Amino acid sequence: MTAAALALALLAGCGQQPESQSAQPTPSPTPAATEAPQPTATPTPVPVIGDYPELSAALDACVAYGQGEAGVSLKTAIAAAGLVEWSESYAADMSGDTLAVLVADWVSGLDSANYEKFWDNWGEIDTLCRQLIQDPASQKELLESAGVTLSKTSYSLDNYTKLYNAVNRSTGK
């Protein structure tokens, strides 16, 4: 029996508890906290000029001619009227950043000849835009000769300035 007693002593020393003591319940593992799914940010789509055909058309008129061609003053009037009309109709509802991205997208689509044409024409177009805003009646004869009728009797310099700044900002000029 000594061997049996020795075996019982060894079992008792190995963490076995005698039956007279109550066994402690083994703690159940706590469930791992699951993180709530994080909403994925929807990227803001970058605006592209193709989504704004009216702006694209107004800017296209700025490269429809080159300096020294016949009818430059009439073509400048058409381009300026288009920009003033567009800015009055749309610029107030658009951020300057968005407008700059759109103009930059349009400029990036120009080949080198049209890029140069745009900047060659821009000074005269801008001057006429400002004249149309300040005193549209003073340009009535030029506009009639160009076949342009303005849709409004007055235009906002703030709206046009937003477009002007976007052109200059987006192209680094």
XYZ file of N, CA and C in Angstrom:
519
model
N 0.792 -1.171 0.000
C 0.000 0.000 0.000
C 0.836 1.237 0.000
N 1.998 1.092 0.271
C 2.852 2.251 0.227
C 2.960 2.817 -1.165
N 2.912 1.980 -2.120
C 2.957 2.472 -3.485
C 1.678 3.222 -3.802
N 0.566 2.727 -3.289
C -0.698 3.404 -3.522
C -0.732 4.727 -2.791
N -0.193 4.783 -1.590
C -0.155 6.022 -0.831
C 0.754 7.020 -1.514
N 1.861 6.528 -2.019
C 2.789 7.397 -2.736
C 2.124 7.962 -3.984
N 1.355 7.180 -4.699
C 0.672 7.644 -5.900
C -0.372 8.690 -5.553
N -1.084 8.481 -4.423
C -2.055 9.471 -3.988
C -1.373 10.766 -3.585
N -0.243 10.684 -2.952
C 0.487 11.887 -2.559
C 0.980 12.637 -3.783
N 1.444 11.888 -4.765
C 1.899 12.540 -5.989
C 0.744 13.225 -6.709
N -0.378 12.543 -6.746
C -1.543 13.145 -7.391
C -1.990 14.387 -6.638
N -1.939 14.349 -5.343
C -2.331 15.504 -4.542
C -1.361 16.648 -4.774
N -0.093 16.343 -4.958
C 0.898 17.384 -5.197
C 0.815 17.959 -6.599
N 0.183 17.275 -7.504
C 0.068 17.744 -8.884
C -1.180 18.578 -9.094
N -1.771 19.057 -8.069
C -2.898 19.951 -8.233
C -4.217 19.245 -8.107
N -4.231 17.963 -7.864
C -5.475 17.259 -7.651
C -5.988 17.609 -6.278
N -7.207 17.958 -6.173
C -7.791 18.282 -4.879
C -8.581 17.082 -4.401
N -8.526 16.860 -3.109
C -9.343 15.767 -2.590
C -10.818 16.056 -2.827
N -11.616 15.022 -2.889
C -13.028 15.162 -3.200
C -13.775 15.963 -2.161
N -13.257 16.106 -0.998
C -13.976 16.819 0.045
C -13.981 18.323 -0.197
N -13.015 18.836 -0.940
C -13.008 20.268 -1.252
C -13.803 20.496 -2.530
N -14.538 21.604 -2.572
C -15.303 21.880 -3.780
C -14.383 22.425 -4.867
N -14.598 21.979 -6.024
C -13.771 22.409 -7.153
C -14.221 23.796 -7.596
N -13.244 24.641 -7.884
C -13.523 25.985 -8.391
C -13.912 25.863 -9.866
N -14.975 26.568 -10.272
C -15.315 26.484 -11.698
C -14.229 27.170 -12.527
N -13.961 26.596 -13.625
C -12.981 27.174 -14.541
C -13.636 28.384 -15.193
N -12.981 29.549 -15.079
C -13.615 30.734 -15.678
C -13.712 30.564 -17.195
N -14.871 30.925 -17.711
C -15.027 30.840 -19.161
C -14.387 32.081 -19.786
N -13.805 31.911 -20.923
C -13.154 33.065 -21.544
C -14.193 34.124 -21.906
N -13.807 35.397 -21.684
C -14.715 36.484 -22.036
C -14.674 36.645 -23.554
N -15.827 36.904 -24.118
C -15.829 37.044 -25.580
C -14.985 38.254 -25.983
N -14.244 38.083 -27.037
C -13.406 39.175 -27.546
C -14.318 40.283 -28.058
N -13.947 41.481 -27.697
C -14.730 42.624 -28.154
C -14.539 42.766 -29.658
N -15.634 42.822 -30.354
C -15.523 43.021 -31.799
C -15.724 44.491 -32.078
N -14.858 45.019 -32.898
C -14.955 46.440 -33.244
C -16.084 46.628 -34.233
N -16.759 47.737 -34.043
C -17.815 48.071 -34.988
C -17.168 48.328 -36.334
N -17.791 47.876 -37.391
C -17.189 48.124 -38.706
C -17.080 49.622 -38.961
N -15.934 50.009 -39.412
C -15.691 51.422 -39.721
C -16.255 51.724 -41.097
N -16.988 52.816 -41.204
C -17.503 53.154 -42.539
C -16.329 53.517 -43.446
N -16.384 53.029 -44.644
C -15.331 53.364 -45.585
C -15.674 54.696 -46.221
N -14.681 55.525 -46.304
C -14.889 56.849 -46.875
C -15.109 56.707 -48.376
N -16.151 57.339 -48.838
C -16.394 57.360 -50.269
C -15.560 58.483 -50.852
N -14.664 58.152 -51.749
C -13.834 59.210 -52.296
C -14.676 60.222 -53.069
N -14.313 61.478 -52.909
C -15.002 62.527 -53.642
C -14.532 62.460 -55.091
N -15.454 62.313 -56.004
C -15.024 62.224 -57.398
C -14.406 63.547 -57.851
N -13.360 63.430 -58.604
C -12.712 64.625 -59.142
C -13.553 65.100 -60.319
N -13.943 66.365 -60.309
C -14.759 66.844 -61.429
C -13.933 66.880 -62.711
N -14.583 66.570 -63.797
C -13.913 66.634 -65.099
C -14.719 67.526 -66.025
N -14.014 68.195 -66.907
C -14.635 69.183 -67.786
C -15.734 68.560 -68.645
N -15.614 67.278 -68.955
C -16.634 66.616 -69.764
C -18.007 66.589 -69.111
N -18.032 66.737 -67.800
C -19.311 66.776 -67.081
C -19.934 68.170 -67.096
N -19.244 69.131 -67.660
C -19.710 70.522 -67.694
C -19.596 71.055 -69.124
N -20.493 70.601 -70.009
C -20.365 70.971 -71.427
C -20.486 72.467 -71.690
N -21.247 73.184 -70.868
C -21.392 74.625 -71.096
C -20.067 75.353 -70.844
N -19.358 74.937 -69.786
C -18.060 75.541 -69.506
C -17.059 75.169 -70.595
N -17.086 73.927 -70.998
C -16.184 73.476 -72.054
C -16.417 74.278 -73.336
N -17.658 74.487 -73.691
C -17.983 75.252 -74.903
C -17.505 76.702 -74.784
N -17.705 77.297 -73.608
C -17.269 78.691 -73.411
C -15.751 78.801 -73.524
N -15.037 77.834 -72.967
C -13.570 77.862 -73.063
C -13.090 77.519 -74.473
N -13.784 76.614 -75.145
C -13.410 76.253 -76.523
C -13.440 77.467 -77.445
N -14.374 78.377 -77.202
C -14.459 79.580 -78.036
C -13.204 80.438 -77.913
N -12.470 80.289 -76.831
C -11.245 81.068 -76.614
C -10.092 80.603 -77.490
N -10.208 79.404 -78.059
C -9.148 78.886 -78.928
C -9.660 78.630 -80.342
N -10.824 79.181 -80.664
C -11.411 78.977 -81.989
C -10.782 79.875 -83.048
N -9.837 80.672 -82.665
C -9.191 81.610 -83.588
C -7.798 81.935 -83.066
N -7.008 82.489 -83.950
C -5.675 82.926 -83.564
C -5.495 84.401 -83.873
N -4.570 85.015 -83.190
C -4.287 86.428 -83.431
C -3.836 86.616 -84.876
N -4.294 87.689 -85.495
C -3.924 87.985 -86.879
C -4.888 87.409 -87.896
N -5.810 86.556 -87.462
C -6.806 86.020 -88.389
C -7.893 87.066 -88.632
N -8.595 86.908 -89.732
C -9.713 87.800 -90.023
C -10.805 87.603 -88.982
N -11.399 88.676 -88.543
C -12.526 88.616 -87.624
C -12.146 88.382 -86.173
N -10.899 88.699 -85.802
C -10.465 88.465 -84.420
C -11.350 89.210 -83.427
N -11.690 90.446 -83.704
C -12.494 91.199 -82.736
C -13.874 90.572 -82.572
N -14.451 90.056 -83.647
C -15.765 89.418 -83.556
C -15.671 88.089 -82.795
N -14.611 87.336 -83.075
C -14.425 86.060 -82.375
C -14.093 86.287 -80.898
N -13.389 87.365 -80.606
C -13.121 87.726 -79.207
C -14.428 88.072 -78.506
N -15.316 88.782 -79.203
C -16.622 89.138 -78.628
C -17.443 87.885 -78.340
N -17.404 86.919 -79.247
C -18.145 85.669 -79.047
C -17.594 84.935 -77.822
N -16.274 84.847 -77.730
C -15.641 84.149 -76.595
C -15.950 84.870 -75.281
N -15.809 86.180 -75.261
C -16.050 86.947 -74.030
C -17.507 86.835 -73.598
N -18.421 86.948 -74.538
C -19.848 86.836 -74.204
C -20.148 85.455 -73.626
N -19.556 84.432 -74.193
C -19.764 83.073 -73.686
C -19.257 82.904 -72.261
N -18.104 83.471 -71.968
C -17.551 83.365 -70.615
C -18.376 84.156 -69.598
N -18.820 85.347 -70.000
C -19.634 86.172 -69.095
C -20.985 85.502 -68.839
N -21.584 84.983 -69.892
C -22.867 84.283 -69.743
C -22.694 83.056 -68.842
N -21.642 82.271 -69.091
C -21.421 81.076 -68.278
C -21.193 81.455 -66.817
N -20.322 82.416 -66.581
C -20.013 82.780 -65.194
C -21.245 83.289 -64.463
N -22.100 84.004 -65.153
C -23.319 84.513 -64.510
C -24.283 83.376 -64.187
N -24.319 82.368 -65.029
C -25.262 81.264 -64.844
C -24.773 80.190 -63.876
N -23.453 79.997 -63.776
C -22.953 78.835 -63.037
C -21.912 79.122 -61.962
N -21.114 80.142 -62.092
C -19.958 80.327 -61.202
C -20.349 80.520 -59.739
N -21.446 81.182 -59.481
C -21.840 81.438 -58.090
C -22.091 80.141 -57.321
N -22.519 79.100 -58.022
C -22.848 77.825 -57.374
C -21.679 76.856 -57.303
N -20.509 77.296 -57.698
C -19.365 76.402 -57.774
C -18.223 76.959 -56.930
N -17.532 76.092 -56.215
C -16.390 76.568 -55.427
C -15.240 76.940 -56.360
N -14.405 77.835 -55.894
C -13.230 78.223 -56.671
C -12.313 77.043 -56.937
N -12.201 76.134 -55.954
C -11.358 74.948 -56.128
C -11.901 74.037 -57.221
N -13.195 73.801 -57.196
C -13.806 72.950 -58.217
C -13.640 73.574 -59.587
N -13.874 74.859 -59.675
C -13.744 75.552 -60.945
C -12.302 75.487 -61.462
N -11.345 75.645 -60.573
C -9.934 75.553 -60.976
C -9.599 74.155 -61.486
N -10.155 73.118 -60.849
C -9.918 71.743 -61.305
C -10.511 71.546 -62.696
N -11.702 72.070 -62.902
C -12.346 71.929 -64.212
C -11.558 72.637 -65.305
N -11.139 73.852 -65.023
C -10.378 74.601 -66.028
C -9.040 73.904 -66.286
N -8.394 73.417 -65.238
C -7.124 72.700 -65.409
C -7.330 71.448 -66.255
N -8.452 70.770 -66.057
C -8.755 69.587 -66.866
C -8.921 69.989 -68.330
N -9.612 71.086 -68.572
C -9.793 71.557 -69.942
C -8.440 71.927 -70.561
N -7.635 72.675 -69.811
C -6.320 73.105 -70.320
C -5.441 71.886 -70.618
N -5.514 70.867 -69.763
C -4.661 69.687 -69.972
C -5.003 68.956 -71.268
N -6.195 69.179 -71.790
C -6.592 68.561 -73.051
C -6.171 69.331 -74.285
N -5.569 70.502 -74.102
C -5.137 71.309 -75.245
C -3.799 70.815 -75.780
N -3.667 70.835 -77.086
C -2.336 70.584 -77.639
C -1.528 71.871 -77.491
N -0.252 71.826 -77.793
C 0.610 72.990 -77.547
C 0.186 74.207 -78.368
N -0.295 73.999 -79.601
C -0.719 75.135 -80.437
C -1.938 75.827 -79.827
N -2.922 75.056 -79.368
C -4.116 75.659 -78.766
C -3.819 76.249 -77.395
N -2.868 75.658 -76.692
C -2.458 76.229 -75.408
C -1.895 77.637 -75.626
N -1.025 77.768 -76.592
C -0.452 79.087 -76.912
C -1.535 80.042 -77.417
N -2.438 79.528 -78.231
C -3.536 80.349 -78.749
C -4.392 80.887 -77.603
N -4.673 80.021 -76.645
C -5.481 80.446 -75.509
C -4.826 81.632 -74.806
N -3.546 81.502 -74.500
C -2.875 82.578 -73.765
C -2.658 83.817 -74.626
N -2.500 83.642 -75.930
C -2.417 84.799 -76.825
C -3.741 85.566 -76.836
N -4.853 84.865 -76.753
C -6.183 85.481 -76.816
C -6.700 85.953 -75.453
N -6.190 85.362 -74.381
C -6.763 85.575 -73.058
C -6.812 87.035 -72.629
N -5.785 87.800 -72.857
C -5.759 89.202 -72.425
C -6.895 90.015 -73.039
N -7.088 89.879 -74.346
C -8.166 90.615 -75.010
C -9.543 90.104 -74.589
N -9.653 88.806 -74.399
C -10.937 88.241 -73.952
C -11.278 88.767 -72.561
N -10.301 88.753 -71.672
C -10.538 89.247 -70.313
C -10.950 90.722 -70.321
N -10.258 91.519 -71.111
C -10.590 92.945 -71.195
C -12.029 93.138 -71.660
N -12.422 92.402 -72.678
C -13.784 92.541 -73.187
C -14.813 92.001 -72.190
N -14.490 90.935 -71.496
C -15.402 90.426 -70.454
C -15.689 91.522 -69.431
N -14.644 92.183 -68.995
C -14.811 93.238 -67.989
C -15.620 94.415 -68.543
N -15.423 94.744 -69.817
C -16.207 95.812 -70.437
C -17.680 95.416 -70.532
N -17.930 94.159 -70.867
C -19.315 93.686 -70.949
C -20.011 93.732 -69.590
N -19.246 93.490 -68.539
C -19.818 93.521 -67.186
C -20.063 94.960 -66.746
N -19.090 95.827 -66.986
C -19.199 97.211 -66.528
C -20.212 98.015 -67.327
N -20.248 97.787 -68.640
C -21.138 98.581 -69.480
C -21.501 97.796 -70.740
N -22.432 96.852 -70.610
C -22.769 96.023 -71.768
C -23.270 96.832 -72.968
N -23.927 97.939 -72.713
C -24.462 98.755 -73.813
C -23.352 99.320 -74.688
N -22.188 99.568 -74.100
C -21.081 100.139 -74.890
C -20.536 99.146 -75.915
N -20.849 97.874 -75.750
C -20.354 96.846 -76.675
C -21.464 96.282 -77.569
N -22.607 96.956 -77.538
C -23.780 96.467 -78.275
C -23.494 96.288 -79.770
N -22.871 97.250 -80.387
C -22.604 97.177 -81.823
C -21.656 96.020 -82.157
N -20.608 95.863 -81.369
C -19.667 94.762 -81.583
C -20.375 93.419 -81.430
N -21.182 93.294 -80.398
C -21.904 92.046 -80.167
C -22.886 91.746 -81.300
N -23.583 92.755 -81.776
C -24.513 92.559 -82.892
C -23.756 92.111 -84.142
N -22.605 92.731 -84.400
C -21.799 92.335 -85.565
C -21.323 90.895 -85.438
N -21.082 90.466 -84.220
C -20.621 89.096 -83.980
C -21.785 88.104 -83.928
N -23.006 88.632 -83.957
C -24.180 87.766 -83.907
C -24.486 87.256 -82.504
N -24.070 88.028 -81.505
C -24.255 87.621 -80.107
C -25.304 88.504 -79.450
N -26.218 87.872 -78.745
C -27.187 88.597 -77.940
C -27.006 88.141 -76.496
N -26.733 89.068 -75.618
C -26.596 88.730 -74.204
C -27.975 88.459 -73.622
N -28.053 87.491 -72.729
C -29.349 87.112 -72.168
C -29.761 87.970 -70.981
N -28.823 88.720 -70.430
C -29.122 89.534 -69.244
C -28.733 90.995 -69.518
N -29.264 91.863 -68.697
C -28.914 93.274 -68.852
C -27.744 93.669 -67.960
N -27.440 92.833 -66.971
C -26.290 93.110 -66.102
C -25.645 91.793 -65.680
N -24.370 91.891 -65.356
C -23.571 90.717 -64.991
C -22.738 91.044 -63.754
N -22.449 90.005 -62.983
C -21.707 90.165 -61.736
C -20.203 90.045 -61.978
N -19.479 91.059 -61.535
C -18.023 90.995 -61.622
C -17.494 89.892 -60.713
N -18.148 89.658 -59.579
C -17.720 88.594 -58.664
C -17.756 87.222 -59.341
N -18.827 86.947 -60.076
C -18.936 85.650 -60.753
C -17.855 85.504 -61.815
N -17.650 86.538 -62.605
C -16.615 86.457 -63.632
C -15.227 86.360 -62.993
N -15.001 87.097 -61.920
C -13.692 87.068 -61.252
C -13.380 85.670 -60.738
N -14.397 84.959 -60.290
C -14.189 83.575 -59.844
C -13.666 82.728 -61.013
N -14.254 82.901 -62.192
C -13.788 82.179 -63.377
C -12.388 82.642 -63.774
N -12.181 83.933 -63.777
C -10.865 84.497 -64.123
C -9.775 83.932 -63.196
N -10.041 83.934 -61.899
C -9.070 83.404 -60.933
C -8.829 81.912 -61.149
N -9.872 81.175 -61.469
C -9.721 79.742 -61.729
C -8.846 79.500 -62.949
N -9.035 80.307 -63.984
C -8.195 80.168 -65.188
C -6.741 80.409 -64.815
N -6.474 81.487 -64.143
C -5.091 81.815 -63.807
C -4.491 80.832 -62.792
N -5.271 80.436 -61.825
C -4.781 79.506 -60.799
C -4.531 78.115 -61.360
N -5.442 77.646 -62.184
C -5.344 76.278 -62.669
C -4.257 76.076 -63.708
N -3.819 77.144 -64.288
C -2.802 77.002 -65.344
C -1.451 77.549 -64.917
N -1.372 78.046 -63.703
C -0.094 78.553 -63.213
C 0.297 79.903 -63.761
N -0.604 80.584 -64.396
C -0.282 81.918 -64.960
C -0.581 82.985 -63.926
